[in-house]
Amino acid sequence: MAGMKPRLVFTGVLLGVAVLGACSSPPEAATPQVASVPTSSATPPNSPGQPAQSGQQTPERLRFRIDMTADEEKALYDPYRTCMSEHGIAIRDPKAPQPPKDKLDAAAKACDPLLPLPAWENDINNPEAFDFNRRVVTCLRAKGVKYVEVDKNEESGMVGPSYGGPQNDQQSITKGMELTPKCEQEVAAGGYK
C-alpha cells in the first residue's frame, strides 16, 4: 500500500461504503414522536364517528345544521317517522287513536335513537354552545327582540334562545323565532363578539 496514492485509497473506501449501503436494506423510518396533551372531548358520547359505549359501532345519528332549509330539517325526521310507523305508531295523524302506553314505550325505545341531534352550536354537550347562543341573544336584542335570554334545557339536550320572558310577550316570541336563523348565521360568520 505504500505505493498507492492517498487519493485512490480514499476513492476505494468511498466505493466500499457505497456498495455496502446499496446491499443493505434501508433503515425503517422512525415514527415521529409528537407530544400531545389529553383534552376532554367536545363531542357528545356516541356522536357521529365515536363508538358506542359497549364497543360496538352504532349507526351515525343525523344532526341538524343551523343553515338547513325547512325541507332538509323535515327530511332528518324521515328515519324516525319510518321506524315509528313500523312499530305501529301513527305520526302526525290527529285521527289515529292513542296507542297503549307499552306499545308507545317500546316504539320510543327502538326509534328515539333515530331522532336527529341538535345543531352542534345548540348542543348542550358543546362547551362553546352557551357562548354562541349568548351572542345570538345579543343579536336578537340588537334587532329589537325585547324579552329573550339563553336557556339550557337538560331534557332536550339543547342550549338556545328562550323568548317572551315571564310575561310570555307574544311580540318577542314571534320576532325572536323569525330572526333567530338570521342571527345564528351572523354569529357563525363571526359577528356579535
Short mmCIF file of C-alpha atoms in Angstrom, two decimals:
data_model
loop_
_atom_site.label_atom_id
_atom_site.label_comp_id
_atom_site.label_asym_id
_atom_site.label_seq_id
_atom_site.Cartn_x
_atom_site.Cartn_y
_atom_site.Cartn_z
CA MET A 1 0.00 0.00 0.00
CA ALA A 2 2.99 2.21 0.29
CA GLY A 3 2.89 2.71 -3.49
CA MET A 4 -0.84 3.63 -3.55
CA LYS A 5 -1.69 7.20 -3.66
CA PRO A 6 -3.90 8.52 -0.84
CA ARG A 7 -6.49 9.63 -3.37
CA LEU A 8 -7.01 6.06 -4.63
CA VAL A 9 -7.34 4.73 -1.08
CA PHE A 10 -9.94 7.36 -0.28
CA THR A 11 -11.84 6.56 -3.51
CA GLY A 12 -11.74 2.83 -2.66
CA VAL A 13 -13.14 3.47 0.82
CA LEU A 14 -15.95 5.61 -0.60
CA LEU A 15 -16.75 2.95 -3.19
CA GLY A 16 -16.83 0.26 -0.48
CA VAL A 17 -19.21 2.32 1.66
CA ALA A 18 -21.44 2.92 -1.36
CA VAL A 19 -21.56 -0.80 -2.22
CA LEU A 20 -22.34 -1.79 1.36
CA GLY A 21 -25.04 0.86 1.54
CA ALA A 22 -26.65 -0.39 -1.67
CA CYS A 23 -26.71 -4.00 -0.45
CA SER A 24 -28.20 -3.35 2.94
CA SER A 25 -31.87 -2.61 3.49
CA PRO A 26 -32.77 0.95 4.31
CA PRO A 27 -33.46 1.63 7.95
CA GLU A 28 -37.12 1.81 8.85
CA ALA A 29 -38.33 5.33 9.18
CA ALA A 30 -38.94 6.16 12.79
CA THR A 31 -42.40 7.25 13.65
CA PRO A 32 -42.19 10.87 14.67
CA GLN A 33 -42.80 11.32 18.36
CA VAL A 34 -45.28 14.11 18.91
CA ALA A 35 -46.14 15.35 22.35
CA SER A 36 -49.84 15.56 22.98
CA VAL A 37 -51.92 16.82 25.82
CA PRO A 38 -55.06 14.86 26.63
CA THR A 39 -58.13 17.06 26.41
CA SER A 40 -61.74 16.45 27.17
CA SER A 41 -63.74 15.60 24.11
CA ALA A 42 -66.12 18.32 22.99
CA THR A 43 -68.17 15.81 21.06
CA PRO A 44 -71.05 14.13 22.82
CA PRO A 45 -70.92 10.39 23.60
CA ASN A 46 -71.97 8.22 20.68
CA SER A 47 -71.97 11.18 18.34
CA PRO A 48 -71.01 10.56 14.70
CA GLY A 49 -67.64 8.91 14.44
CA GLN A 50 -67.49 7.65 18.01
CA PRO A 51 -68.06 4.02 19.01
CA ALA A 52 -70.89 3.05 21.29
CA GLN A 53 -70.18 2.50 24.98
CA SER A 54 -70.30 -1.29 24.54
CA GLY A 55 -67.56 -1.15 21.92
CA GLN A 56 -69.94 -1.83 19.04
CA GLN A 57 -70.34 0.72 16.29
CA THR A 58 -73.76 2.40 16.28
CA PRO A 59 -75.21 3.98 13.18
CA GLU A 60 -74.31 7.64 12.94
CA ARG A 61 -77.10 9.88 14.16
CA LEU A 62 -78.11 12.69 11.90
CA ARG A 63 -77.51 16.21 13.18
CA PHE A 64 -79.25 19.49 12.45
CA ARG A 65 -77.21 22.35 10.99
CA ILE A 66 -78.07 25.98 11.60
CA ASP A 67 -78.11 26.63 7.84
CA MET A 68 -80.66 23.95 6.89
CA THR A 69 -83.78 24.61 4.87
CA ALA A 70 -87.18 23.59 6.21
CA ASP A 71 -87.25 20.68 3.73
CA GLU A 72 -83.83 19.47 4.89
CA GLU A 73 -84.94 19.66 8.52
CA LYS A 74 -88.10 17.72 7.72
CA ALA A 75 -86.07 15.04 5.90
CA LEU A 76 -83.94 14.48 9.02
CA TYR A 77 -87.02 13.05 10.73
CA ASP A 78 -87.78 10.52 7.97
CA PRO A 79 -85.88 7.59 9.58
CA TYR A 80 -87.63 8.27 12.91
CA ARG A 81 -91.09 8.50 11.32
CA THR A 82 -90.46 5.30 9.34
CA CYS A 83 -89.36 3.48 12.49
CA MET A 84 -92.39 4.65 14.47
CA SER A 85 -94.69 3.61 11.63
CA GLU A 86 -93.03 0.17 11.51
CA HIS A 87 -93.79 -0.12 15.23
CA GLY A 88 -97.46 0.74 14.65
CA ILE A 89 -97.36 4.35 15.84
CA ALA A 90 -99.01 6.92 13.58
CA ILE A 91 -97.05 10.15 13.45
CA ARG A 92 -98.89 13.38 12.69
CA ASP A 93 -102.28 11.72 12.35
CA PRO A 94 -104.69 13.50 14.68
CA LYS A 95 -107.41 10.95 13.83
CA ALA A 96 -105.31 7.99 14.98
CA PRO A 97 -106.28 6.62 18.40
CA GLN A 98 -103.76 6.97 21.22
CA PRO A 99 -101.71 3.73 21.27
CA PRO A 100 -101.33 1.75 24.51
CA LYS A 101 -98.51 3.02 26.73
CA ASP A 102 -96.46 -0.19 26.49
CA LYS A 103 -96.61 -0.09 22.68
CA LEU A 104 -95.63 3.59 22.66
CA ASP A 105 -92.77 2.95 25.12
CA ALA A 106 -91.44 0.05 23.02
CA ALA A 107 -91.58 2.16 19.85
CA ALA A 108 -89.86 5.06 21.61
CA LYS A 109 -87.11 2.77 22.90
CA ALA A 110 -86.49 1.44 19.39
CA CYS A 111 -86.88 4.71 17.48
CA ASP A 112 -85.66 7.53 19.74
CA PRO A 113 -82.01 6.85 18.78
CA LEU A 114 -83.04 7.88 15.25
CA LEU A 115 -84.08 11.36 16.35
CA PRO A 116 -81.64 13.92 14.94
CA LEU A 117 -79.15 15.56 17.25
CA PRO A 118 -79.37 19.33 17.69
CA ALA A 119 -77.09 21.58 15.67
CA TRP A 120 -73.64 21.50 17.30
CA GLU A 121 -73.98 25.22 18.06
CA ASN A 122 -77.06 24.35 20.16
CA ASP A 123 -75.88 21.04 21.65
CA ILE A 124 -75.59 21.09 25.44
CA ASN A 125 -72.52 18.83 25.12
CA ASN A 126 -70.67 21.55 23.19
CA PRO A 127 -68.71 23.67 25.68
CA GLU A 128 -68.98 26.65 23.31
CA ALA A 129 -72.76 26.42 22.79
CA PHE A 130 -73.67 28.75 25.65
CA ASP A 131 -71.32 31.47 24.37
CA PHE A 132 -72.60 31.04 20.81
CA ASN A 133 -76.19 31.45 21.99
CA ARG A 134 -75.29 34.38 24.25
CA ARG A 135 -74.08 36.11 21.09
CA VAL A 136 -77.29 35.11 19.25
CA VAL A 137 -79.31 36.69 22.08
CA THR A 138 -77.20 39.87 21.78
CA CYS A 139 -78.01 39.94 18.06
CA LEU A 140 -81.73 39.39 18.70
CA ARG A 141 -81.82 42.23 21.23
CA ALA A 142 -79.98 44.50 18.76
CA LYS A 143 -82.72 43.69 16.24
CA GLY A 144 -85.49 44.66 18.67
CA VAL A 145 -86.44 41.44 20.48
CA LYS A 146 -87.26 42.75 23.95
CA TYR A 147 -87.63 39.58 26.04
CA VAL A 148 -85.05 36.92 25.17
CA GLU A 149 -82.43 35.01 27.16
CA VAL A 150 -80.19 31.95 26.79
CA ASP A 151 -81.74 28.75 28.09
CA LYS A 152 -80.06 25.38 28.79
CA ASN A 153 -82.57 22.54 28.60
CA GLU A 154 -81.11 19.36 30.10
CA GLU A 155 -84.10 17.27 29.00
CA SER A 156 -83.81 18.17 25.31
CA GLY A 157 -80.01 18.46 25.40
CA MET A 158 -80.18 21.90 23.82
CA VAL A 159 -78.95 25.40 24.50
CA GLY A 160 -80.73 28.24 22.75
CA PRO A 161 -82.76 31.41 23.00
CA SER A 162 -85.86 31.45 25.16
CA TYR A 163 -88.39 34.04 24.02
CA GLY A 164 -91.11 36.04 25.75
CA GLY A 165 -89.85 36.28 29.31
CA PRO A 166 -92.05 35.61 32.35
CA GLN A 167 -94.88 37.66 30.84
CA ASN A 168 -94.83 35.48 27.68
CA ASP A 169 -94.56 38.55 25.44
CA GLN A 170 -96.03 37.45 22.10
CA GLN A 171 -94.16 40.07 20.05
CA SER A 172 -90.80 38.89 21.46
CA ILE A 173 -91.72 35.27 20.74
CA THR A 174 -92.80 35.94 17.15
CA LYS A 175 -89.96 38.31 16.30
CA GLY A 176 -87.37 36.15 18.08
CA MET A 177 -88.37 33.00 16.23
CA GLU A 178 -88.37 34.88 12.94
CA LEU A 179 -84.92 36.45 13.47
CA THR A 180 -83.07 33.58 15.17
CA PRO A 181 -81.89 31.88 11.94
CA LYS A 182 -80.51 35.19 10.66
CA CYS A 183 -78.75 35.91 13.97
CA GLU A 184 -77.31 32.37 14.08
CA GLN A 185 -75.85 32.93 10.62
CA GLU A 186 -74.41 36.31 11.62
CA VAL A 187 -72.85 34.88 14.79
CA ALA A 188 -71.46 31.86 12.91
CA ALA A 189 -69.83 34.32 10.49
CA GLY A 190 -68.06 35.96 13.44
CA GLY A 191 -70.46 38.71 14.42
CA TYR A 192 -71.53 39.91 17.88
CA LYS A 193 -68.32 39.07 19.76
#
